[in-house]
Short mmCIF file of C-alpha atoms in Angstrom, two decimals:
data_model
loop_
_atom_site.label_atom_id
_atom_site.label_comp_id
_atom_site.label_asym_id
_atom_site.label_seq_id
_atom_site.Cartn_x
_atom_site.Cartn_y
_atom_site.Cartn_z
CA MET A 1 -0.49 0.10 0.21
CA GLU A 2 2.87 2.41 1.10
CA ALA A 3 5.13 1.55 -2.01
CA MET A 4 2.01 1.70 -4.13
CA LEU A 5 1.35 5.16 -3.19
CA GLN A 6 4.47 6.58 -3.14
CA PRO A 7 4.37 8.56 -6.44
CA VAL A 8 1.32 9.97 -5.12
CA ALA A 9 3.08 10.65 -1.70
CA ASP A 10 5.84 12.49 -3.84
CA LEU A 11 3.87 14.81 -5.96
CA PHE A 12 2.41 16.53 -2.91
CA GLY A 13 5.22 16.78 -1.29
CA PRO A 14 5.19 17.57 2.33
CA ILE A 15 1.88 18.33 2.90
CA TRP A 16 1.29 14.53 1.64
CA PRO A 17 0.41 13.35 5.53
CA ALA A 18 -1.84 15.72 6.29
CA VAL A 19 -3.71 15.42 2.48
CA TRP A 20 -3.47 11.11 2.86
CA THR A 21 -5.19 12.44 7.18
CA LEU A 22 -7.67 13.78 4.78
CA VAL A 23 -8.13 10.98 2.36
CA LYS A 24 -8.82 8.48 5.65
CA ILE A 25 -10.85 11.34 7.08
CA VAL A 26 -13.12 10.63 4.02
CA ALA A 27 -13.33 7.45 3.97
CA ILE A 28 -14.57 6.89 7.25
CA ILE A 29 -17.53 10.28 6.85
CA ALA A 30 -18.58 8.72 3.65
CA PRO A 31 -19.75 5.89 4.42
CA LEU A 32 -20.90 7.06 7.88
CA MET A 33 -23.08 9.90 6.67
CA ILE A 34 -24.36 6.94 3.94
CA CYS A 35 -25.64 4.74 7.53
CA VAL A 36 -27.19 8.01 9.11
CA ALA A 37 -29.14 8.31 6.27
CA TYR A 38 -29.99 4.51 5.83
CA LEU A 39 -30.41 4.75 9.40
CA THR A 40 -33.50 6.80 9.48
CA LEU A 41 -35.26 4.60 6.76
CA ALA A 42 -34.47 1.63 8.95
CA GLU A 43 -35.91 2.96 11.58
CA ARG A 44 -38.89 4.09 10.03
CA LYS A 45 -39.21 0.42 8.61
CA VAL A 46 -38.64 -1.06 11.63
CA ILE A 47 -40.83 1.07 13.71
CA GLY A 48 -43.43 0.34 11.12
CA PHE A 49 -43.56 -3.25 11.23
CA MET A 50 -43.45 -3.33 15.58
CA GLN A 51 -46.94 -1.72 14.86
CA VAL A 52 -48.13 -3.63 11.91
CA ARG A 53 -47.73 -1.46 9.47
CA ILE A 54 -45.55 -0.91 6.15
CA GLY A 55 -42.77 1.66 6.55
CA PRO A 56 -41.69 4.07 4.13
CA ASN A 57 -42.76 2.20 0.52
CA ARG A 58 -43.13 5.19 -2.40
CA VAL A 59 -39.91 6.14 -2.82
CA GLY A 60 -37.51 3.52 -4.99
CA PRO A 61 -37.70 -0.72 -4.49
CA PHE A 62 -38.97 -0.30 -0.79
CA GLY A 63 -38.58 2.73 -0.42
CA LEU A 64 -35.09 2.44 -0.39
CA LEU A 65 -35.00 5.98 -2.26
CA GLN A 66 -36.54 7.48 0.51
CA PRO A 67 -33.55 8.46 2.70
CA ILE A 68 -31.98 10.45 -0.27
CA ALA A 69 -35.47 11.63 -1.41
CA ASP A 70 -35.19 13.71 2.30
CA GLY A 71 -31.81 14.53 2.30
CA MET A 72 -32.87 16.44 -1.05
CA LYS A 73 -36.26 17.88 0.25
CA LEU A 74 -34.04 19.44 3.37
CA LEU A 75 -31.43 20.68 1.30
CA PHE A 76 -33.82 22.80 -1.35
CA LYS A 77 -35.57 24.44 2.19
CA GLU A 78 -34.79 28.21 2.98
CA ILE A 79 -32.62 28.87 6.53
CA ILE A 80 -34.65 31.13 7.93
CA VAL A 81 -32.93 32.91 10.86
CA PRO A 82 -35.73 34.15 13.19
CA SER A 83 -35.33 38.37 13.72
CA GLY A 84 -34.84 38.20 17.03
CA ALA A 85 -32.18 35.51 17.48
CA SER A 86 -28.53 36.19 18.03
CA LYS A 87 -27.60 35.23 14.43
CA GLY A 88 -23.79 34.35 14.60
CA LEU A 89 -24.84 31.83 17.99
CA PHE A 90 -27.92 30.74 15.34
CA ILE A 91 -25.55 29.28 12.47
CA LEU A 92 -22.99 28.73 15.18
CA GLY A 93 -25.11 26.15 17.36
CA PRO A 94 -26.01 23.09 14.42
CA ILE A 95 -22.32 22.91 13.59
CA LEU A 96 -21.47 22.82 17.54
CA ALA A 97 -23.98 19.56 17.24
CA ILE A 98 -22.35 17.76 14.47
CA ALA A 99 -18.57 18.92 14.74
CA PRO A 100 -18.44 16.41 18.02
CA SER A 101 -20.36 13.27 16.87
CA LEU A 102 -17.98 13.65 13.58
CA ALA A 103 -14.72 14.25 15.32
CA ALA A 104 -15.36 10.92 18.44
CA TRP A 105 -15.06 8.54 15.03
CA ALA A 106 -11.21 9.25 15.05
CA VAL A 107 -10.32 7.04 17.82
CA ILE A 108 -12.77 4.10 16.92
CA PRO A 109 -10.44 1.01 15.45
CA PHE A 110 -12.41 -0.91 12.90
CA ASP A 111 -10.72 -3.28 12.50
CA ASP A 112 -6.67 -4.70 14.19
CA GLY A 113 -4.71 -1.76 13.36
CA LEU A 114 -7.77 0.28 11.27
CA VAL A 115 -7.30 3.50 13.06
CA LEU A 116 -7.24 6.64 11.98
CA ALA A 117 -5.64 8.14 15.01
CA ASN A 118 -4.80 5.57 17.20
CA VAL A 119 -3.67 7.44 20.21
CA ASN A 120 -2.80 6.14 23.79
CA ALA A 121 -5.79 8.38 25.92
CA GLY A 122 -8.34 7.66 23.18
CA LEU A 123 -11.33 6.69 25.80
CA LEU A 124 -10.65 10.19 27.39
CA PHE A 125 -10.73 11.43 23.85
CA LEU A 126 -13.67 9.98 23.25
CA LEU A 127 -15.53 11.10 27.30
CA ALA A 128 -13.83 14.34 26.13
CA ILE A 129 -15.87 14.77 23.11
CA THR A 130 -18.72 13.76 23.37
CA SER A 131 -18.93 15.58 26.71
CA MET A 132 -18.97 18.56 24.22
CA GLU A 133 -22.04 17.38 22.72
CA VAL A 134 -24.55 18.88 24.61
CA TYR A 135 -22.75 22.53 23.40
CA GLY A 136 -24.97 22.69 20.30
CA VAL A 137 -28.15 21.45 21.97
CA ILE A 138 -27.57 24.74 24.67
CA VAL A 139 -26.15 27.38 21.87
CA ALA A 140 -29.26 26.77 19.84
CA GLY A 141 -31.47 27.14 22.24
CA TRP A 142 -30.24 29.82 23.91
CA ALA A 143 -29.82 31.95 20.89
CA SER A 144 -33.09 31.27 18.91
CA ASN A 145 -34.90 33.37 21.49
CA SER A 146 -37.76 31.60 21.90
CA LYS A 147 -39.05 29.91 24.97
CA TYR A 148 -39.99 26.19 24.09
CA PRO A 149 -35.59 26.29 22.55
CA PHE A 150 -35.02 27.35 25.76
CA LEU A 151 -36.64 24.54 27.60
CA GLY A 152 -35.56 22.04 25.70
CA SER A 153 -31.97 23.34 25.79
CA MET A 154 -31.83 23.78 30.12
CA ARG A 155 -33.22 19.89 29.86
CA ALA A 156 -30.80 19.05 27.73
CA ALA A 157 -27.69 20.21 29.44
CA ALA A 158 -29.12 18.51 32.93
CA GLN A 159 -29.70 15.55 31.55
CA MET A 160 -26.56 15.11 29.41
CA VAL A 161 -24.01 15.92 32.19
CA SER A 162 -26.28 13.64 34.57
CA TYR A 163 -25.75 10.89 32.08
CA GLU A 164 -22.27 11.33 30.92
CA VAL A 165 -21.48 10.43 34.89
CA SER A 166 -22.65 7.34 35.24
CA MET A 167 -21.73 6.53 31.80
CA GLY A 168 -17.98 7.69 32.92
CA PHE A 169 -17.89 5.43 35.71
CA ALA A 170 -18.93 2.88 33.61
CA LEU A 171 -15.95 3.01 31.14
CA ILE A 172 -14.26 3.42 34.71
CA CYS A 173 -14.86 0.08 35.04
CA VAL A 174 -14.11 -1.40 31.34
CA LEU A 175 -10.38 -0.21 31.23
CA LEU A 176 -9.31 -1.00 35.34
CA ILE A 177 -10.02 -4.83 33.74
CA SER A 178 -8.56 -4.03 30.28
CA ALA A 179 -5.19 -1.85 32.03
CA SER A 180 -5.77 0.61 28.84
CA LEU A 181 -7.19 3.95 27.51
CA ASN A 182 -6.75 2.29 24.14
CA LEU A 183 -9.69 1.30 22.29
CA SER A 184 -7.54 -1.55 20.39
CA ASP A 185 -5.84 -2.58 23.24
CA ILE A 186 -9.56 -2.87 24.91
CA VAL A 187 -11.05 -4.98 22.29
CA THR A 188 -7.59 -7.01 22.00
CA SER A 189 -7.57 -7.89 25.57
CA GLN A 190 -11.13 -9.16 25.27
CA GLY A 191 -9.41 -12.02 23.52
CA SER A 192 -8.49 -13.89 25.97
CA GLY A 193 -9.41 -16.14 28.74
CA MET A 194 -11.01 -19.85 29.63
CA PHE A 195 -14.09 -18.85 27.65
CA HIS A 196 -11.83 -17.98 24.79
CA ASP A 197 -9.22 -21.27 25.13
CA MET A 198 -12.21 -23.79 24.72
CA GLY A 199 -13.42 -21.86 21.55
CA LEU A 200 -16.33 -19.66 22.67
CA SER A 201 -14.85 -16.29 23.48
CA VAL A 202 -18.23 -14.75 23.34
CA LEU A 203 -18.37 -15.59 27.28
CA SER A 204 -14.92 -13.94 27.48
CA TRP A 205 -16.05 -10.78 26.72
CA ASN A 206 -16.95 -7.75 28.62
CA TRP A 207 -19.87 -7.90 29.12
CA ILE A 208 -20.48 -10.84 30.68
CA PRO A 209 -18.25 -9.63 34.64
CA LEU A 210 -19.68 -6.16 34.05
CA PHE A 211 -22.92 -7.36 32.80
CA PRO A 212 -24.46 -4.24 34.31
CA MET A 213 -22.14 -1.87 33.65
CA PHE A 214 -23.24 -2.75 30.13
CA VAL A 215 -27.30 -2.07 31.18
CA VAL A 216 -25.81 1.15 32.01
CA TYR A 217 -23.95 2.52 29.51
CA VAL A 218 -26.36 1.19 26.90
CA ILE A 219 -29.20 2.86 28.77
CA SER A 220 -27.13 6.00 29.46
CA GLY A 221 -25.97 5.64 25.70
CA ILE A 222 -29.73 6.47 24.62
CA ALA A 223 -30.20 9.41 27.23
CA GLU A 224 -27.09 10.91 26.50
CA THR A 225 -28.61 10.61 22.80
CA ASN A 226 -31.62 12.24 23.71
CA ARG A 227 -33.25 9.35 22.12
CA ALA A 228 -36.77 7.89 22.95
CA PRO A 229 -37.85 7.14 26.11
CA PHE A 230 -35.62 9.61 27.19
CA ASP A 231 -36.61 12.42 24.31
CA VAL A 232 -38.52 14.83 26.97
CA VAL A 233 -35.66 18.02 25.11
CA GLU A 234 -37.32 17.43 21.78
CA GLY A 235 -40.69 16.30 23.21
CA GLU A 236 -43.47 17.69 20.52
CA ALA A 237 -46.32 16.96 23.27
CA GLU A 238 -44.11 19.34 26.40
CA VAL A 239 -42.09 21.76 24.16
CA VAL A 240 -42.81 21.03 20.11
CA ALA A 241 -39.69 20.00 19.01
CA GLY A 242 -36.74 21.96 21.83
CA HIS A 243 -33.97 22.88 20.67
CA MET A 244 -35.33 22.48 16.88
CA VAL A 245 -37.93 24.81 16.71
CA GLU A 246 -36.76 27.93 15.02
CA TYR A 247 -34.53 25.54 12.42
CA SER A 248 -35.29 24.62 9.16
CA GLY A 249 -33.54 22.92 6.31
CA MET A 250 -29.80 21.69 6.13
CA ALA A 251 -29.66 24.04 9.87
CA PHE A 252 -32.13 21.14 11.06
CA ALA A 253 -30.91 18.05 8.93
CA LEU A 254 -27.56 18.77 10.94
CA PHE A 255 -28.92 18.55 13.96
CA PHE A 256 -30.64 15.25 12.83
CA LEU A 257 -27.75 13.92 11.49
CA ALA A 258 -25.88 14.84 14.20
CA GLU A 259 -28.30 12.87 16.95
CA TYR A 260 -27.99 9.38 13.99
CA ALA A 261 -24.02 9.66 14.25
CA ASN A 262 -24.42 9.98 17.63
CA MET A 263 -26.74 6.54 17.92
CA ILE A 264 -23.76 4.75 15.56
CA LEU A 265 -20.65 6.05 17.99
CA VAL A 266 -22.75 4.87 20.72
CA SER A 267 -23.60 1.33 19.41
CA ILE A 268 -20.12 0.80 18.04
CA LEU A 269 -18.22 2.37 21.64
CA THR A 270 -20.83 -0.71 23.32
CA SER A 271 -19.59 -3.39 21.17
CA ILE A 272 -15.39 -2.19 20.92
CA LEU A 273 -15.90 -1.72 24.89
CA PHE A 274 -18.19 -5.19 26.17
CA LEU A 275 -19.08 -6.92 23.00
CA GLY A 276 -15.15 -7.88 21.83
CA GLY A 277 -15.05 -5.33 19.06
CA TRP A 278 -14.57 -7.05 15.54
CA LEU A 279 -13.70 -10.38 17.33
CA SER A 280 -15.97 -13.23 16.38
CA PRO A 281 -17.55 -15.09 19.19
CA VAL A 282 -16.51 -18.49 17.98
CA GLY A 283 -13.32 -19.99 17.59
CA PHE A 284 -13.84 -21.35 14.38
CA LEU A 285 -15.15 -18.16 12.58
CA PRO A 286 -12.33 -15.63 11.16
CA ASP A 287 -12.56 -11.98 13.16
CA GLY A 288 -13.01 -9.36 11.00
CA PHE A 289 -14.79 -5.72 10.44
CA HIS A 290 -17.73 -8.19 9.62
CA TRP A 291 -18.68 -8.32 13.45
CA LEU A 292 -18.22 -5.21 14.72
CA ALA A 293 -20.29 -3.84 11.90
CA LEU A 294 -23.08 -6.87 13.13
CA LYS A 295 -23.22 -6.17 17.13
CA THR A 296 -23.07 -1.94 16.21
CA ALA A 297 -26.54 -3.38 14.23
CA PHE A 298 -27.44 -4.79 16.69
CA ILE A 299 -27.55 -2.74 19.68
CA LEU A 300 -28.32 -0.21 17.18
CA PHE A 301 -31.82 -2.17 16.69
CA LEU A 302 -32.16 -2.08 20.43
CA PHE A 303 -32.38 1.80 19.99
CA LEU A 304 -35.37 1.58 17.79
CA TRP A 305 -37.04 -1.11 19.50
CA ALA A 306 -36.79 1.06 22.89
CA ARG A 307 -38.31 4.15 20.72
CA ALA A 308 -41.28 1.23 19.81
CA THR A 309 -41.74 0.02 23.14
CA PHE A 310 -41.42 3.20 26.38
CA PRO A 311 -43.48 6.01 26.59
CA ARG A 312 -41.32 8.97 27.18
CA PHE A 313 -40.27 9.07 30.86
CA ARG A 314 -41.13 11.99 32.26
CA TYR A 315 -38.67 14.58 33.30
CA ASP A 316 -38.37 13.59 37.54
CA HIS A 317 -38.19 10.23 36.46
CA ILE A 318 -35.32 10.90 33.95
CA MET A 319 -33.83 12.92 36.65
CA ARG A 320 -33.99 10.26 39.74
CA LEU A 321 -32.47 7.57 36.99
CA GLY A 322 -29.52 8.91 36.55
CA TRP A 323 -28.81 10.35 39.71
CA LYS A 324 -30.18 8.29 42.09
CA VAL A 325 -30.50 4.89 40.56
CA PHE A 326 -27.42 4.95 38.18
CA ILE A 327 -24.93 6.24 39.92
CA PRO A 328 -25.03 4.50 43.13
CA VAL A 329 -24.88 1.41 41.66
CA THR A 330 -21.45 2.15 38.88
CA LEU A 331 -20.01 3.66 41.97
CA VAL A 332 -20.53 0.02 44.07
CA TRP A 333 -19.75 -1.50 40.70
CA VAL A 334 -15.89 0.21 40.63
CA VAL A 335 -15.31 -0.87 44.19
CA VAL A 336 -16.52 -4.05 43.31
CA VAL A 337 -14.65 -4.63 40.23
CA ALA A 338 -11.12 -2.89 41.82
CA VAL A 339 -11.78 -5.61 44.83
CA TRP A 340 -12.64 -8.59 42.44
CA MET A 341 -9.42 -7.00 40.71
CA MET A 342 -6.79 -7.73 43.59
CA SER A 343 -8.56 -10.81 44.98
CA PRO A 344 -7.30 -14.36 44.15
CA LEU A 345 -10.30 -15.11 42.54
CA SER A 346 -9.58 -12.41 39.73
CA ILE A 347 -10.55 -13.34 36.22
CA TRP A 348 -7.64 -10.74 34.36
CA LYS A 349 -4.14 -12.02 35.49
CA MET B 1 9.38 28.15 11.13
CA GLU B 2 8.95 24.95 12.67
CA PHE B 3 4.97 22.99 12.32
CA LYS B 4 4.54 22.50 15.73
CA THR B 5 5.82 26.34 16.58
CA PHE B 6 2.71 27.39 14.27
CA VAL B 7 0.20 25.45 15.66
CA PHE B 8 1.42 27.20 19.44
CA TYR B 9 0.94 30.26 17.79
CA PHE B 10 -2.20 29.99 16.03
CA LEU B 11 -4.02 28.25 19.95
CA ALA B 12 -2.57 31.03 21.36
CA VAL B 13 -3.39 33.86 19.33
CA ILE B 14 -6.66 32.73 19.65
CA LEU B 15 -6.05 31.90 23.62
CA VAL B 16 -5.14 35.51 24.04
CA PHE B 17 -8.67 36.72 22.09
CA ALA B 18 -10.70 34.81 23.83
CA ALA B 19 -9.47 35.29 27.04
CA LEU B 20 -9.62 39.21 26.41
CA ARG B 21 -13.74 38.60 24.35
CA VAL B 22 -14.73 36.84 28.02
CA ILE B 23 -14.07 40.18 30.18
CA THR B 24 -14.49 42.61 27.52
CA ALA B 25 -18.24 40.57 25.58
CA ARG B 26 -20.85 42.78 26.67
CA ASN B 27 -23.58 39.72 26.99
CA PRO B 28 -23.07 37.64 29.58
CA VAL B 29 -23.51 34.62 27.43
CA GLN B 30 -21.25 35.29 24.56
CA ALA B 31 -18.40 36.15 27.39
CA ALA B 32 -18.97 32.38 28.82
CA LEU B 33 -18.98 30.79 25.32
CA TYR B 34 -15.91 32.72 24.82
CA LEU B 35 -14.32 31.08 27.90
CA VAL B 36 -15.57 27.47 27.00
CA LEU B 37 -13.46 28.74 23.56
CA ALA B 38 -10.17 29.87 25.78
CA PHE B 39 -10.37 26.55 27.63
CA PHE B 40 -9.87 24.66 24.74
CA ASN B 41 -7.30 26.16 22.69
CA ALA B 42 -5.60 25.44 26.69
CA ALA B 43 -6.01 22.12 25.86
CA GLY B 44 -4.44 22.33 22.65
CA ILE B 45 -1.58 24.04 24.35
CA TRP B 46 -0.92 21.35 26.85
CA LEU B 47 -1.13 18.96 24.03
CA LEU B 48 1.67 20.18 22.63
CA LEU B 49 3.55 19.72 25.62
CA HIS B 50 2.63 15.88 25.87
CA ALA B 51 0.62 16.13 28.58
CA GLU B 52 -2.69 14.68 26.97
CA PHE B 53 -4.00 13.68 29.95
CA LEU B 54 -4.89 17.31 31.58
CA ALA B 55 -5.24 18.48 28.16
CA ILE B 56 -8.40 15.88 27.97
CA THR B 57 -9.44 16.26 31.51
CA LEU B 58 -9.56 20.09 31.30
CA VAL B 59 -11.66 19.64 28.21
CA MET B 60 -13.97 16.96 29.81
CA VAL B 61 -14.24 18.74 33.10
CA TYR B 62 -14.13 22.29 32.63
CA VAL B 63 -15.69 22.71 28.91
CA GLY B 64 -18.17 19.38 29.36
CA ALA B 65 -19.28 19.75 32.77
CA VAL B 66 -18.48 22.96 34.56
CA MET B 67 -18.95 25.35 31.54
CA VAL B 68 -22.09 23.40 30.84
CA LEU B 69 -23.66 24.63 33.98
CA PHE B 70 -22.08 28.16 34.21
CA LEU B 71 -24.38 28.86 30.97
CA PHE B 72 -27.10 27.01 32.35
CA VAL B 73 -27.60 29.61 35.38
CA VAL B 74 -25.98 32.40 32.99
CA MET B 75 -28.62 31.79 30.93
CA MET B 76 -31.26 32.27 33.22
CA LEU B 77 -30.22 34.59 34.64
CA ASP B 78 -31.12 38.39 33.66
CA ILE B 79 -28.08 40.45 34.16
CA ASN B 80 -27.89 43.87 34.15
CA MET B 81 -24.08 45.16 33.39
CA GLU B 82 -24.91 48.90 34.66
CA ARG B 83 -25.06 47.23 38.08
CA VAL B 84 -22.73 45.40 37.24
CA ARG B 85 -19.69 47.92 35.92
CA GLN B 86 -20.95 50.29 39.29
CA GLY B 87 -18.84 48.51 41.34
CA PHE B 88 -16.04 49.20 39.01
CA TRP B 89 -13.41 51.46 39.68
CA SER B 90 -14.21 49.92 43.83
CA TYR B 91 -12.98 46.71 42.86
CA LEU B 92 -10.23 48.12 40.77
CA PRO B 93 -6.89 48.56 43.43
CA VAL B 94 -7.67 44.57 43.92
CA GLY B 95 -8.23 43.73 40.85
CA ALA B 96 -4.95 45.41 39.76
CA LEU B 97 -3.09 43.66 42.85
CA ILE B 98 -4.20 40.60 41.13
CA GLY B 99 -2.66 41.60 37.91
CA VAL B 100 0.36 42.56 39.01
CA LEU B 101 1.28 39.52 40.87
CA LEU B 102 0.01 37.89 38.16
CA VAL B 103 2.87 39.62 35.73
CA ILE B 104 5.93 39.17 38.62
CA GLU B 105 4.38 35.52 38.23
CA MET B 106 5.10 35.01 34.92
CA ALA B 107 7.60 36.93 34.81
CA MET B 108 9.66 33.99 37.33
CA VAL B 109 8.52 31.88 35.03
CA LEU B 110 9.80 33.37 31.77
CA GLY B 111 12.92 34.81 33.10
CA GLY B 112 14.31 31.15 34.37
CA GLN B 113 17.63 31.72 33.89
CA TYR B 114 17.98 34.98 36.65
CA PHE B 115 16.32 32.32 38.83
CA SER B 116 18.88 29.32 38.96
CA LEU B 117 16.54 26.51 36.59
CA GLU B 118 19.75 25.10 35.23
CA ALA B 119 19.91 23.93 38.70
CA MET B 120 16.71 21.68 37.59
CA PRO B 121 17.17 18.48 35.39
CA MET B 122 15.96 18.06 31.96
CA PRO B 123 12.48 16.22 31.57
CA PRO B 124 13.81 12.70 29.26
CA GLU B 125 12.15 12.98 25.84
CA PRO B 126 8.77 10.50 26.37
CA GLN B 127 9.36 7.02 24.72
CA ALA B 128 7.11 5.64 21.90
CA ALA B 129 5.11 3.43 24.72
CA TYR B 130 5.13 6.04 27.05
CA SER B 131 1.70 6.92 29.09
CA ASN B 132 0.97 10.12 30.32
CA THR B 133 -2.59 9.30 32.28
CA ARG B 134 0.03 6.15 33.78
CA GLU B 135 2.69 8.13 34.70
CA LEU B 136 0.18 10.94 36.30
CA GLY B 137 -1.59 8.46 38.20
CA ARG B 138 1.45 5.92 39.32
CA VAL B 139 2.55 9.22 40.89
CA LEU B 140 -0.95 10.64 42.39
CA TYR B 141 -1.77 7.25 44.45
CA THR B 142 1.72 6.27 45.12
CA ASP B 143 3.80 8.93 45.88
CA TYR B 144 1.31 11.66 46.84
CA VAL B 145 -1.50 9.96 47.79
CA TYR B 146 -1.82 12.09 51.28
CA PRO B 147 -1.93 14.98 49.62
CA PHE B 148 -4.06 13.93 47.01
CA GLU B 149 -6.74 11.81 49.47
CA LEU B 150 -6.73 15.05 51.53
CA ALA B 151 -7.73 17.42 48.79
CA SER B 152 -10.33 14.89 47.73
CA LEU B 153 -11.68 15.68 51.06
CA VAL B 154 -11.20 19.00 51.24
CA LEU B 155 -13.36 18.82 47.83
CA LEU B 156 -16.12 16.17 49.25
CA ILE B 157 -16.47 19.31 52.17
CA ALA B 158 -16.93 21.68 49.86
CA MET B 159 -19.72 19.64 47.87
CA VAL B 160 -21.22 18.82 51.04
CA ALA B 161 -21.80 22.81 52.34
CA ALA B 162 -22.74 23.72 48.93
CA VAL B 163 -25.81 21.58 49.11
CA SER B 164 -26.09 21.97 53.11
CA LEU B 165 -26.56 25.79 52.37
CA THR B 166 -28.80 25.56 49.48
CA LEU B 167 -30.83 22.83 50.64
CA ARG B 168 -34.49 24.31 52.66
CA LYS B 169 -37.18 21.89 53.87
CA ARG B 170 -40.49 23.94 53.53
CA LYS B 171 -42.75 22.92 55.14
CA GLY B 172 -46.77 22.08 53.30
CA THR B 173 -45.09 21.54 49.80
CA LYS B 174 -46.37 18.30 48.94
CA TYR B 175 -43.68 16.72 46.97
CA ILE B 176 -43.88 13.82 44.96
CA ASP B 177 -42.10 10.18 45.70
CA PRO B 178 -40.65 9.32 42.12
CA ALA B 179 -39.87 5.99 43.63
CA LEU B 180 -43.31 5.89 45.06
CA GLN B 181 -45.14 6.34 41.91
CA VAL B 182 -42.57 3.65 39.87
CA ALA B 183 -43.69 1.07 42.66
CA VAL B 184 -46.77 1.38 41.66
CA LYS B 185 -48.62 -1.75 40.07
CA ARG B 186 -52.01 -1.60 38.17
CA GLU B 187 -54.12 -3.57 41.46
CA GLY B 188 -53.58 -0.42 43.16
CA ARG B 189 -55.20 1.77 41.04
CA VAL B 190 -57.59 -0.31 38.66
CA GLU B 191 -60.38 -1.81 39.51
CA LEU B 192 -61.87 -4.95 37.17
CA VAL B 193 -65.45 -4.80 38.50
CA LYS B 194 -67.56 -7.85 36.70
CA MET B 195 -71.54 -6.63 36.45
CA GLN B 196 -74.61 -8.19 35.89
CA ALA B 197 -75.97 -6.77 32.74
CA GLU B 198 -78.79 -3.72 33.82
CA LYS B 199 -81.58 -5.15 31.65
CA GLU B 200 -84.87 -3.07 31.54
#
């Protein structure tokens, strides 16, 4: 690969590393955007089937061109800036929403060695970047200078900060047992152990010893991405569409893209941290990216399933679940895992 | 100019500009957002110094949590800038004193060679497998474990104090207990009654 690209590298000279990185970024972002587009279709189809409907089926065969039609429609719509809005921040809001959800993909390993930036502090980087996602919502809500967006952004600020804490503690458990902040190392550390040697590596992944953390992480992930049943931020019965009320056209679409990109991010992270990433569940099948894709698709299906199943949580119940249930549980489990690791019963030697 | 130098000046210029805007911006929300930008650029400069753990923690804690809550409060306040500016002259001497102290400290850092900085050994160049986080953790939990625990205790006390200062129990208020609501079963709320059909 390197030798093949040498003539191209010579052509660009000293700026070649920057160009090559840009190419890699496009190679990650472009498929991601296609995934986002088809995730919206999958959501409508899956929820349609769960409610014994057909779902979109008019545009293209089985409605397969529906996301493209939606995208075109949003592209050609006018972006209206309300006269009372703080103009600069109004435009900045959607940008701040989508930038972190794309930046986080820099440290995601897709296969052994297939990662844009193999940094040592990958998990920390992810925590920092995902904690910035809330700014898009807050800035958009405030800059709209309107009541519903403002209420939505207040809710978002409180909710996302609360669930970040329990998510962080769940991640601490993972990094305790894998003794690394590097996501590739976290995956490879799951590919060993008693069950792995018996050919059943599905049982040696993190999700069994850390099962409570796995559950907490998935639920916090749903809350963190403001998805149903935790979508009070944009709950249409109370605050119409929350921070997105005043947005139209592509500005609205950016929030939409950010939300779905975040869903995929949380799903792929769950697969990497708890479900063994690209590792094959059984010994006789080879490892590979397809396993990661399958696991991610399964978690994404859980997201959609939860949306079709549960009614929206009331706001105080969301806060109670975050602060009074998840944080104590995760705190206790951090201590349990730490003691377990130091005890003679430790399975991570 | 080396690429690293360019990155440093790029971040530093934005940092200084953002910091200036924090104190000159008329709108408190914009000032808070400029502070976020300043934190972010400071984190970038720390990254240049191989202090990735500190840099990322700065972003995580200050940008991701503290400033979000700051914005939360600032957005809800109706700040009258005229009244804020009234105290300007009376606070100026204190502010100036702190400013002078900061200038002296910066001068001492920048003019290190006059204060026998050479006596300190140069830090070794980091290896490829060097993990800033691991090193920091090792030092914090071995050599400096007592100061570290003490600091965390101080933070805990501050937290408890802040909660207890703002906690008031008003009598006669009807509170909702979500735990009770969650525990509700169908039998407690709905009663199915079997009735004979009424005939005229």
